[in-house]
């Protein structure tokens, strides 16, 4: 690629005089070529722009020609007057074996000296230059992890291994990313940990298969870290460093079943850092910003020179973009809510689907239903770890037609952030009114409201033609198709009071029975059932049964269960347990049955990708 013409200083001045704020005005220029060209030479106004620090962290060892190509590309890039862009170079030391002073030690010393001399002579005009020359071999993991501890929330690190080459436009793009996705509150998400400039290539959950990217947008979010030009945001990086410390110090391993990177870790262990970071990202549900310019082009390329990662030089992984590569405005970034999010399987994740009123209900039910079935999972009074374990089973079994219901909580919102669809029952205020109007003791009002919301959502499902499951988080299903139509057609109603399961088929008669009056009636039974010492968790199921009996409506009892230790099994379909049993005991037995699939962070022990 030809180097950029270096007339930008002049252009810069002209533009400075003619535009007060690049981000607010489009360029009034009828010549599209000039318009596109000018985007790389403009200065966004520093006011009211944020005052952040950008630190380039170059990691190098013993590859002088690589380092020289890398630093030259960095210094040729376009930076803006007034921006603070510091250069920190970390030089690893060669490995010293005290037992065996090899013949090539002089050569190694010589090479280190040449690298130091080169860096000393290298001029960096855009900020401070700092050199960290190690006394012993740290390796790639420590080189990355020790490169940065952010000193504020306004400091960003861009980590560059020495065999990378950067586009002259890389900084302008990253700056636009920071301004748009970090400092613009309407496009900020706490789930985003940074941005990678490398061409996305790999799907780690699918044996490291190549990514198929043809139709994707120019910017998207993906969980995987990119080691060829990674911008890191300060808060998630600090969080990672603390997490790493805790886990490493306690002897834990960053194993994540189903990921190709776990295989790498098992082979080369602590030489690399990515398995640790990937495990952290997976457990926290975070994402990275990626670009897709098509035609194997990127703003950062790796020359894959022989070294720690490659035994022999492989050559560039992509084509480097420069000013002449664009027929669009590189710095025009999309609003966050128009971007797509992808997990380690490169499957789309739909984040922040939160139902807050009956108006939102219809579209979410339509989007989650599968084969006209919906599973409503109650989060009331459930332990977070148990719920997370249930989702890990859902992921394994490819169960996607579920919707969670619970009161507002940090946990509920976090589940939505991670891509689980939720109903925030606390927002359904009309049911508070209704519950109060039924007029029992205050202690019952919350329970009554819970039952009204569950009955109401069920009603909406039935009206949309969806067969509906109402389940508690105390169960684990044994197969995928179970949550479709798993009973015969003899009845419309199936009740399991012990297992806390309920199934209703959407038929004309069921819709007629499940009226507003029905909802009111089952809520009214709460007080009676409480007096009969029915537990809070079971009241809904008892109330439905009692009402159907009263109306002489046929239903089936699906409490056909047998106990096995503290667990119950229902016809090989479900395993569940009573809410009185201590969690520790249940967990022990689930571990024994290989049904406990969360780790110490309450995060799935593996990633399971299904064909889409
Ligand atoms: C930007 O930060 C520097 C120190 O990092 C400070 O001296 C300067 O006053 C700040 N400018 C503004 C506009 O906040
Ligand atoms: C010493 O190092 C050289 C080269 O690194 C190696 O070939 C040799 O086997 C080593 N000798 C011993 C005794 O470890
Ligand atoms: C070390 O480098 C110098 C030049 O910088 C050269 O004269 C010398 O021969 C080199 N020594 C070794 C052992 O490579
Ligand atoms: C912030 O982002 C929103 C949505 O993308 C956009 O409409 C707005 O102009 C941005 N604000 C600034 C100051 O860039
Ligand atoms: C979908 O439901 C129909 C009948 O309700 C059933 O025949 C079919 O097997 C179901 N599909 C799956 C994938 O379970
Ligand atoms: C009961 O649980 C044990 C493990 O705890 C399992 O091996 C056994 O198969 C189960 N028995 C039945 C009848 O399901």
XYZ file of C-alpha atoms and ligand atoms in Angstrom:
696
model
C 0.000 0.000 0.000
C 1.324 3.436 -0.924
C 1.936 5.835 1.970
C -0.462 8.716 2.390
C 0.337 12.072 0.814
C 1.477 14.258 3.653
C -0.236 17.508 2.969
C -2.580 17.176 5.873
C -0.955 19.866 8.031
C -2.000 22.510 5.547
C -5.456 21.067 5.137
C -5.739 20.925 8.862
C -5.303 24.653 9.182
C -7.825 25.373 6.470
C -10.369 23.139 8.101
C -9.700 24.538 11.519
C -10.731 27.902 10.213
C -13.784 26.740 8.366
C -15.492 24.331 10.780
C -16.284 24.809 14.381
C -17.430 21.287 15.121
C -16.958 18.328 12.873
C -19.378 16.105 14.715
C -22.305 18.419 14.353
C -21.980 19.619 10.770
C -21.858 17.541 7.664
C -19.306 18.624 5.142
C -20.865 21.028 2.648
C -18.973 19.812 -0.353
C -20.479 18.707 -3.615
C -17.424 16.711 -4.653
C -17.789 13.309 -2.952
C -14.133 12.390 -3.381
C -12.990 15.591 -1.691
C -15.622 15.096 0.941
C -14.355 11.650 1.826
C -10.738 12.754 1.705
C -11.392 15.653 4.019
C -12.840 13.464 6.768
C -9.354 12.238 7.644
C -7.961 15.682 8.061
C -10.504 17.356 10.235
C -10.219 18.085 13.901
C -13.209 17.551 16.076
C -13.503 20.520 18.358
C -11.898 19.767 21.747
C -14.731 21.665 23.343
C -16.971 20.219 24.751
C -15.078 17.040 23.790
C -13.802 14.973 26.677
C -10.220 15.184 27.841
C -8.969 11.618 27.636
C -5.533 10.062 27.477
C -4.666 7.494 24.847
C -1.696 5.236 25.546
C -0.218 2.987 22.900
C 1.306 -0.069 24.566
C 3.792 -1.701 22.224
C 4.907 -5.177 23.276
C 8.210 -6.255 21.779
C 10.966 -8.776 22.323
C 13.625 -9.542 19.767
C 12.255 -8.613 16.353
C 13.919 -5.359 15.376
C 12.636 -5.134 11.819
C 9.077 -5.909 12.946
C 9.295 -3.306 15.685
C 10.629 -0.720 13.297
C 7.763 -1.327 10.818
C 5.261 -1.166 13.674
C 6.548 2.064 15.246
C 6.886 3.745 11.871
C 3.282 2.959 11.026
C 2.215 4.384 14.388
C 4.139 7.607 13.898
C 2.783 8.071 10.359
C -0.812 7.894 11.545
C -2.973 11.028 11.808
C -3.252 12.490 15.293
C -5.082 15.638 16.289
C -3.460 18.728 17.744
C -4.087 18.863 21.480
C -4.672 15.134 21.886
C -2.536 13.258 24.368
C -1.186 10.123 22.714
C 1.585 8.457 24.688
C 3.837 5.660 23.521
C 4.893 2.989 26.009
C 7.237 0.290 24.779
C 7.696 -2.915 26.784
C 10.806 -4.862 25.818
C 10.871 -8.409 27.053
C 14.218 -9.940 28.002
C 15.595 -13.131 26.555
C 15.403 -16.257 28.652
C 18.493 -16.823 30.777
C 19.419 -20.326 31.781
C 22.003 -20.062 34.552
C 22.987 -23.718 34.106
C 23.710 -23.399 30.454
C 25.281 -20.286 29.106
C 24.641 -20.827 25.426
C 27.005 -19.626 22.781
C 24.531 -17.145 21.334
C 24.261 -15.020 24.498
C 26.469 -12.330 22.966
C 24.243 -12.250 19.935
C 21.165 -11.890 22.120
C 22.756 -9.098 24.132
C 23.690 -7.432 20.923
C 20.129 -7.639 19.579
C 18.672 -6.204 22.783
C 21.129 -3.336 22.537
C 20.137 -2.698 18.919
C 16.458 -2.630 19.888
C 17.157 -0.203 22.727
C 19.233 1.994 20.448
C 16.461 2.016 17.858
C 13.830 3.031 20.394
C 16.115 5.684 21.893
C 16.521 7.192 18.468
C 12.832 6.947 17.623
C 11.099 10.290 17.789
C 7.556 10.411 19.215
C 5.949 13.803 18.772
C 2.431 13.188 20.052
C 2.987 12.632 23.752
C 5.424 10.990 26.160
C 7.607 8.097 25.196
C 8.234 5.586 27.964
C 10.438 2.497 27.733
C 10.200 -0.479 30.053
C 13.161 -2.825 29.562
C 12.743 -6.038 31.519
C 15.494 -7.912 33.365
C 14.106 -11.369 32.772
C 11.785 -13.112 30.371
C 8.176 -12.236 31.189
C 6.395 -13.904 28.283
C 3.288 -12.740 26.450
C 0.849 -13.176 29.345
C 2.742 -10.898 31.718
C 3.614 -8.505 28.876
C -0.107 -7.940 28.271
C -1.337 -8.073 31.839
C 1.361 -5.874 33.302
C 1.183 -3.355 30.478
C -1.562 -1.328 32.103
C -3.345 -0.394 35.267
C -5.593 2.552 34.331
C -5.024 5.632 36.456
C -8.484 7.016 35.680
C -11.704 6.334 33.813
C -10.460 8.672 31.091
C -7.397 6.693 30.134
C -7.460 4.204 27.243
C -4.848 1.666 26.238
C -4.254 0.435 22.724
C -2.156 -2.716 22.856
C 0.012 -3.488 19.860
C 2.295 -6.490 19.428
C 5.400 -5.642 17.424
C 4.539 -7.562 14.263
C 1.485 -5.389 13.646
C 1.202 -2.602 11.156
C -1.425 0.102 11.641
C -3.386 2.076 9.108
C -2.716 5.826 9.071
C -6.402 6.167 9.936
C -6.398 3.880 12.947
C -6.280 6.628 15.571
C -9.016 8.753 14.005
C -11.229 5.715 13.989
C -10.479 4.719 17.598
C -11.001 8.277 18.738
C -14.390 8.321 17.030
C -15.179 5.009 18.763
C -14.247 6.458 22.162
C -16.258 9.633 21.619
C -19.288 7.797 20.298
C -19.406 4.587 22.338
C -17.805 5.722 25.610
C -18.511 9.426 26.031
C -21.885 9.708 24.332
C -24.268 8.542 27.052
C -26.936 7.494 24.569
C -24.504 5.050 22.920
C -22.738 3.811 26.022
C -23.095 0.273 27.303
C -21.343 -1.103 30.389
C -21.048 -4.404 28.479
C -18.489 -3.024 26.027
C -14.839 -3.563 26.985
C -13.079 -2.100 23.970
C -12.584 -2.322 20.233
C -10.484 -4.541 18.033
C -9.028 -3.312 14.760
C -8.161 -6.707 13.397
C -10.270 -8.403 10.804
C -12.571 -10.768 12.709
C -11.783 -14.273 11.578
C -12.430 -16.904 14.179
C -15.439 -18.489 15.917
C -13.924 -20.092 19.034
C -17.101 -21.931 20.048
C -17.169 -23.689 16.673
C -13.726 -25.315 16.812
C -12.143 -22.039 15.700
C -13.982 -22.146 12.372
C -13.632 -19.243 10.001
C -16.233 -16.567 10.392
C -18.760 -15.999 7.608
C -19.199 -12.262 7.468
C -20.577 -11.353 4.088
C -23.793 -9.596 4.961
C -22.771 -8.089 8.297
C -22.745 -4.391 9.053
C -19.524 -2.372 9.125
C -19.506 -2.268 12.910
C -20.763 -4.968 15.215
C -20.208 -6.357 18.695
C -18.610 -9.692 19.364
C -17.418 -11.257 22.611
C -14.010 -12.413 21.424
C -10.917 -10.326 22.163
C -8.748 -9.456 19.159
C -5.042 -9.486 19.914
C -3.978 -7.668 16.748
C -4.706 -4.085 17.707
C -6.968 -4.060 20.759
C -8.295 -0.903 22.380
C -9.132 -1.450 26.052
C -11.591 0.553 28.116
C -10.362 1.272 31.653
C -13.096 -0.114 33.910
C -13.521 -3.600 32.405
C -9.736 -3.976 32.242
C -9.339 -3.212 35.947
C -12.170 -5.589 36.689
C -10.401 -8.252 34.649
C -7.079 -7.743 36.386
C -8.708 -8.183 39.810
C -10.665 -11.220 38.619
C -7.493 -12.759 37.183
C -5.662 -12.183 40.463
C -8.350 -13.881 42.495
C -8.685 -16.844 40.186
C -4.991 -17.347 39.586
C -4.134 -17.009 43.264
C -6.708 -19.649 44.152
C -5.365 -22.081 41.593
C -8.401 -21.946 39.287
C -8.025 -22.595 35.576
C -9.676 -20.638 32.765
C -11.360 -23.709 31.301
C -14.407 -23.109 29.163
C -15.662 -26.304 27.536
C -16.369 -26.207 23.845
C -13.909 -23.372 23.130
C -10.918 -23.864 20.882
C -8.979 -21.494 23.158
C -9.315 -23.952 26.064
C -7.424 -26.449 23.907
C -4.682 -23.864 23.417
C -4.525 -23.285 27.159
C -4.252 -27.010 27.857
C -1.346 -27.195 25.398
C 0.666 -24.083 26.192
C -0.800 -22.901 29.489
C 0.438 -19.665 30.971
C 2.404 -18.646 27.900
C -0.754 -16.946 26.595
C -3.238 -14.662 28.295
C -6.299 -14.871 26.053
C -7.915 -17.952 27.695
C -8.057 -15.976 30.965
C -9.563 -12.943 29.343
C -12.053 -15.025 27.360
C -13.195 -16.815 30.505
C -13.650 -13.469 32.244
C -15.602 -11.991 29.320
C -17.819 -15.058 29.153
C -18.666 -14.933 32.836
C -19.372 -11.196 32.752
C -21.250 -11.140 29.444
C -19.086 -8.430 27.870
C -18.521 -7.488 24.226
C -15.892 -5.974 21.942
C -16.451 -3.601 19.023
C -15.361 -4.976 15.640
C -15.181 -3.643 12.132
C -16.053 -5.402 8.928
C -14.707 -3.628 5.856
C -15.025 -6.632 3.567
C -12.426 -7.883 1.061
C -10.125 -8.976 3.922
C -9.310 -5.371 4.773
C -8.604 -3.968 8.232
C -7.135 -0.982 10.056
C -4.559 -3.247 11.704
C -2.804 -6.231 10.183
C -0.535 -8.813 11.705
C 2.484 -9.831 9.641
C 2.593 -12.993 11.723
C 6.366 -12.901 11.937
C 8.253 -15.832 13.441
C 8.282 -15.497 17.228
C 6.323 -16.614 20.268
C 3.049 -17.086 18.342
C 4.450 -18.441 15.075
C 7.371 -20.811 14.485
C 7.993 -19.283 11.087
C 6.816 -16.147 9.347
C 3.391 -16.583 7.770
C 2.790 -13.107 6.379
C 0.021 -10.519 6.690
C -3.434 -11.732 7.663
C -5.306 -8.903 5.922
C -4.947 -5.921 3.621
C -4.205 -2.662 5.374
C -6.629 0.177 4.700
C -5.412 3.669 3.910
C -6.974 6.988 2.875
C -7.624 5.758 -0.625
C -9.584 2.702 0.462
C -12.858 4.388 1.348
C -15.970 5.356 -0.480
C -17.805 6.087 2.763
C -17.262 8.114 5.906
C -15.185 5.933 8.200
C -15.806 8.144 11.207
C -19.565 8.143 10.927
C -20.463 5.554 13.527
C -23.880 4.025 13.940
C -25.978 4.464 17.079
C -25.446 1.617 19.500
C -29.048 0.456 19.292
C -28.627 -0.310 15.602
C -25.628 -2.609 16.095
C -25.815 -6.377 16.298
C -24.273 -8.362 19.146
C -22.725 -11.830 18.750
C -21.591 -14.445 21.245
C -18.679 -16.924 21.088
C -20.715 -19.050 18.664
C -21.222 -15.977 16.496
C -24.911 -16.319 17.223
C -26.834 -13.090 17.572
C -27.570 -11.986 21.141
C -30.642 -9.810 21.636
C -29.774 -7.628 24.594
C -32.004 -5.652 26.949
C -35.359 -7.085 26.028
C -37.344 -5.950 29.054
C -41.120 -5.999 29.072
C -42.450 -3.188 31.237
C -46.044 -3.002 30.140
C -48.685 -5.034 28.401
C -47.949 -3.094 25.210
C -44.447 -4.614 24.938
C -45.705 -8.103 25.575
C -47.066 -9.009 22.181
C -43.902 -8.448 20.148
C -41.614 -10.188 22.627
C -43.881 -13.223 22.814
C -43.933 -13.378 19.040
C -40.145 -13.238 18.918
C -39.464 -15.897 21.574
C -42.129 -18.472 20.712
C -41.030 -21.655 18.982
C -43.509 -24.041 17.401
C -46.244 -21.931 18.973
C -44.998 -22.640 22.485
C -43.729 -20.309 25.199
C -42.163 -21.191 28.550
C -42.723 -18.630 31.308
C -40.068 -19.055 33.991
C -40.731 -17.553 37.397
C -37.753 -15.982 39.166
C -39.662 -15.251 42.363
C -37.819 -16.485 45.466
C -35.238 -18.389 43.380
C -31.495 -18.414 44.014
C -29.475 -16.691 41.298
C -27.093 -19.591 40.903
C -29.938 -22.056 40.413
C -31.417 -19.854 37.718
C -28.073 -19.516 35.989
C -27.618 -23.275 36.112
C -31.017 -23.630 34.454
C -29.993 -21.294 31.612
C -26.842 -23.290 31.050
C -29.110 -26.315 30.538
C -31.332 -24.324 28.226
C -28.250 -23.354 26.228
C -27.082 -26.980 26.036
C -30.528 -28.150 24.940
C -31.055 -25.202 22.585
C -34.226 -24.117 24.394
C -34.877 -20.548 23.291
C -38.629 -20.061 23.684
C -38.546 -18.875 27.271
C -39.427 -15.627 28.982
C -38.451 -14.777 32.571
C -40.749 -13.127 35.052
C -39.743 -11.504 38.284
C -39.792 -8.319 40.307
C -37.301 -5.547 39.466
C -33.848 -6.469 40.670
C -30.252 -6.023 39.714
C -30.238 -9.703 38.768
C -33.249 -9.349 36.449
C -31.715 -6.398 34.613
C -28.380 -8.156 34.369
C -30.073 -11.170 32.784
C -31.628 -8.856 30.206
C -28.250 -7.253 29.513
C -26.851 -10.716 28.815
C -29.587 -11.461 26.282
C -32.333 -13.238 28.252
C -35.825 -11.825 27.598
C -37.445 -10.683 30.861
C -40.721 -9.346 32.178
C -40.201 -6.772 34.882
C -43.320 -7.547 36.884
C -42.871 -4.579 39.226
C -43.677 -2.295 36.301
C -47.162 -3.759 35.895
C -48.669 -1.298 38.307
C -52.274 -1.889 37.335
C -52.017 -5.265 39.042
C -50.935 -3.615 42.283
C -54.197 -1.704 42.173
C -56.176 -4.808 41.388
C -54.426 -6.836 44.105
C -55.214 -4.095 46.621
C -58.826 -3.983 45.496
C -59.236 -7.683 46.258
C -58.489 -6.353 49.681
C -56.732 -8.781 51.942
C -53.874 -8.280 54.341
C -50.887 -6.322 53.118
C -48.703 -9.401 53.373
C -50.737 -11.072 50.652
C -50.844 -8.192 48.200
C -47.408 -8.871 46.693
C -48.155 -12.540 46.238
C -51.492 -11.717 44.704
C -49.881 -9.309 42.302
C -47.346 -11.964 41.316
C -50.171 -14.369 40.545
C -52.106 -11.762 38.586
C -49.096 -10.927 36.429
C -48.390 -14.605 35.736
C -52.025 -15.256 34.894
C -52.165 -12.167 32.702
C -49.059 -13.067 30.687
C -50.447 -16.588 30.258
C -53.662 -15.092 28.973
C -51.770 -13.013 26.388
C -49.851 -16.093 25.256
C -53.048 -18.073 24.794
C -54.678 -15.246 22.866
C -51.715 -15.149 20.497
C -52.203 -18.866 19.904
C -49.233 -20.079 21.961
C -49.301 -23.138 24.169
C -47.961 -21.979 27.483
C -45.780 -23.434 30.199
C -45.600 -21.832 33.592
C -42.617 -23.158 35.516
C -40.539 -22.284 38.539
C -36.769 -22.135 38.488
C -36.619 -25.281 40.625
C -36.518 -27.637 37.673
C -34.301 -28.905 34.904
C -35.733 -30.249 31.653
C -34.205 -33.339 30.113
C -34.769 -32.653 26.446
C -35.369 -29.919 23.927
C -38.666 -30.843 22.327
C -40.193 -31.250 25.750
C -41.325 -27.673 25.820
C -43.344 -28.096 22.679
C -46.471 -30.160 22.793
C -45.479 -32.965 25.106
C -48.848 -34.241 26.276
C -51.670 -35.775 24.291
C -54.704 -33.826 23.198
C -57.102 -35.199 25.827
C -57.154 -31.950 27.833
C -56.104 -28.359 27.590
C -54.840 -28.092 31.181
C -51.986 -30.014 32.849
C -51.084 -29.309 36.447
C -48.084 -30.506 38.463
C -48.436 -29.046 41.943
C -45.354 -30.738 43.377
C -43.107 -29.947 40.447
C -44.602 -26.463 40.157
C -45.334 -26.910 36.471
C -48.381 -25.956 34.519
C -49.166 -26.397 30.852
C -52.121 -25.003 28.959
C -52.855 -25.547 25.312
C -54.103 -22.575 23.362
C -57.531 -23.727 22.252
C -60.742 -21.777 21.766
C -62.154 -23.229 24.958
C -58.993 -22.573 27.003
C -58.956 -18.938 25.878
C -62.573 -18.621 26.917
C -61.925 -20.132 30.339
C -58.804 -18.008 30.962
C -60.769 -14.788 31.223
C -60.233 -11.673 33.357
C -62.692 -13.201 35.738
C -60.582 -16.357 35.951
C -57.511 -14.301 36.849
C -59.434 -12.464 39.517
C -60.782 -15.718 40.921
C -57.458 -17.503 41.264
C -55.922 -14.430 42.890
C -58.812 -14.411 45.332
C -57.954 -17.972 46.402
C -54.572 -16.868 47.735
C -55.771 -16.086 51.241
C -57.664 -19.370 51.624
C -54.703 -21.434 50.410
C -52.331 -19.581 52.677
C -54.508 -20.521 55.618
C -54.215 -24.149 54.455
C -50.428 -23.749 54.719
C -49.749 -24.132 51.004
C -46.299 -22.658 50.318
C -46.023 -19.404 48.407
C -44.284 -21.157 45.551
C -47.130 -23.654 45.078
C -50.166 -21.448 45.617
C -50.632 -20.551 41.944
C -50.773 -24.205 40.917
C -53.182 -25.120 43.718
C -55.362 -22.132 42.890
C -55.641 -23.050 39.212
C -56.551 -26.619 40.128
C -59.105 -25.568 42.687
C -60.794 -23.207 40.296
C -60.899 -25.708 37.421
C -62.418 -28.261 39.798
C -65.029 -25.813 40.931
C -65.982 -25.088 37.331
C -65.932 -28.828 36.501
C -63.358 -28.267 33.786
C -61.295 -31.295 32.822
C -57.566 -31.211 33.538
C -54.740 -33.708 33.937
C -52.614 -34.150 36.980
C -48.970 -34.445 35.945
C -47.636 -35.042 39.439
C -46.602 -38.494 38.305
C -43.237 -38.410 40.006
C -40.757 -40.479 41.897
C -38.283 -39.334 44.450
C -34.610 -40.030 44.058
C -32.709 -38.723 47.053
C -33.703 -35.104 47.492
C -34.613 -34.787 43.828
C -37.797 -35.750 42.073
C -38.142 -37.010 38.563
C -41.185 -36.701 36.408
C -41.479 -39.335 33.690
C -37.921 -38.742 32.490
C -38.938 -35.260 31.472
C -38.035 -33.049 34.370
C -35.947 -33.129 37.484
C -36.993 -30.824 40.261
C -36.733 -30.259 43.961
C -38.733 -28.782 46.783
C -38.058 -25.252 47.950
C -37.547 -26.499 51.528
C -34.475 -28.535 50.632
C -31.214 -26.851 51.386
C -29.457 -25.545 48.325
C -26.198 -27.192 49.282
C -27.767 -30.632 49.294
C -29.473 -30.078 45.964
C -26.289 -28.808 44.441
C -24.359 -31.843 45.656
C -26.852 -34.176 44.065
C -26.964 -32.235 40.802
C -23.177 -32.341 40.671
C -23.389 -36.099 41.143
C -25.835 -36.376 38.221
C -23.682 -34.107 36.074
C -26.491 -31.551 36.050
C -24.612 -28.810 37.876
C -22.993 -26.937 34.996
C -22.029 -23.605 36.556
C -18.647 -22.697 37.974
C -17.674 -20.680 41.053
C -18.680 -17.458 39.256
C -22.177 -18.876 38.626
C -21.309 -18.906 34.969
C -21.776 -21.798 32.520
C -18.815 -24.179 32.482
C -18.983 -24.375 28.720
C -20.150 -22.813 25.495
C -22.483 -24.865 23.307
C -23.037 -23.799 19.716
C -26.008 -25.163 17.793
C -26.445 -25.027 14.034
C -28.531 -21.936 13.329
C -7.118 18.165 30.433
O -6.288 17.404 31.293
C -5.060 18.029 31.648
C -4.290 17.088 32.551
O -4.413 15.762 32.131
C -5.344 19.352 32.334
O -4.121 20.007 32.602
C -6.233 20.221 31.468
O -6.582 21.393 32.158
C -7.491 19.483 31.072
N -8.285 20.278 30.152
C -9.596 20.411 30.245
C -10.244 21.271 29.203
O -10.260 19.833 31.091
C 22.355 -25.730 26.327
O 21.659 -24.897 25.378
C 21.805 -25.330 24.019
C 21.134 -24.299 23.116
O 20.122 -23.608 23.739
C 21.192 -26.727 23.876
O 21.322 -27.181 22.548
C 21.881 -27.676 24.839
O 21.266 -28.944 24.799
C 21.849 -27.143 26.276
N 22.636 -27.984 27.152
C 22.219 -28.398 28.340
C 23.177 -29.222 29.129
O 21.087 -28.129 28.776
C 27.402 -6.833 17.860
O 27.091 -5.737 17.041
C 28.202 -4.998 16.580
C 27.692 -3.836 15.784
O 26.685 -3.165 16.470
C 29.115 -5.857 15.779
O 30.272 -5.146 15.447
C 29.462 -7.116 16.552
O 30.201 -8.006 15.733
C 28.237 -7.796 17.048
N 28.596 -8.922 17.853
C 27.970 -10.099 17.786
C 28.487 -11.155 18.724
O 27.076 -10.325 17.002
C -24.941 10.904 20.720
O -25.552 9.794 20.095
C -26.848 10.053 19.590
C -27.388 8.725 19.057
O -26.504 8.129 18.164
C -26.781 11.134 18.526
O -28.065 11.395 18.046
C -26.151 12.362 19.125
O -25.971 13.325 18.112
C -24.803 12.037 19.740
N -24.275 13.214 20.432
C -23.104 13.767 20.130
C -22.706 14.922 20.960
O -22.386 13.330 19.242
C -44.428 -28.697 16.610
O -45.758 -29.010 16.983
C -46.427 -29.976 16.187
C -47.840 -30.144 16.667
O -48.220 -29.238 17.613
C -45.659 -31.286 16.250
O -46.246 -32.217 15.409
C -44.205 -31.043 15.835
O -43.469 -32.233 16.006
C -43.595 -29.965 16.688
N -42.234 -29.666 16.259
C -41.208 -29.877 17.022
C -39.883 -29.462 16.475
O -41.306 -30.365 18.128
C -31.255 -41.841 41.111
O -30.117 -40.995 41.199
C -28.897 -41.689 41.008
C -27.785 -40.696 41.273
O -28.014 -39.960 42.408
C -28.860 -42.251 39.612
O -27.650 -42.937 39.407
C -30.031 -43.183 39.395
O -30.085 -43.580 38.052
C -31.357 -42.494 39.747
N -32.402 -43.501 39.744
C -33.505 -43.359 39.027
C -34.482 -44.489 39.154
O -33.707 -42.421 38.298
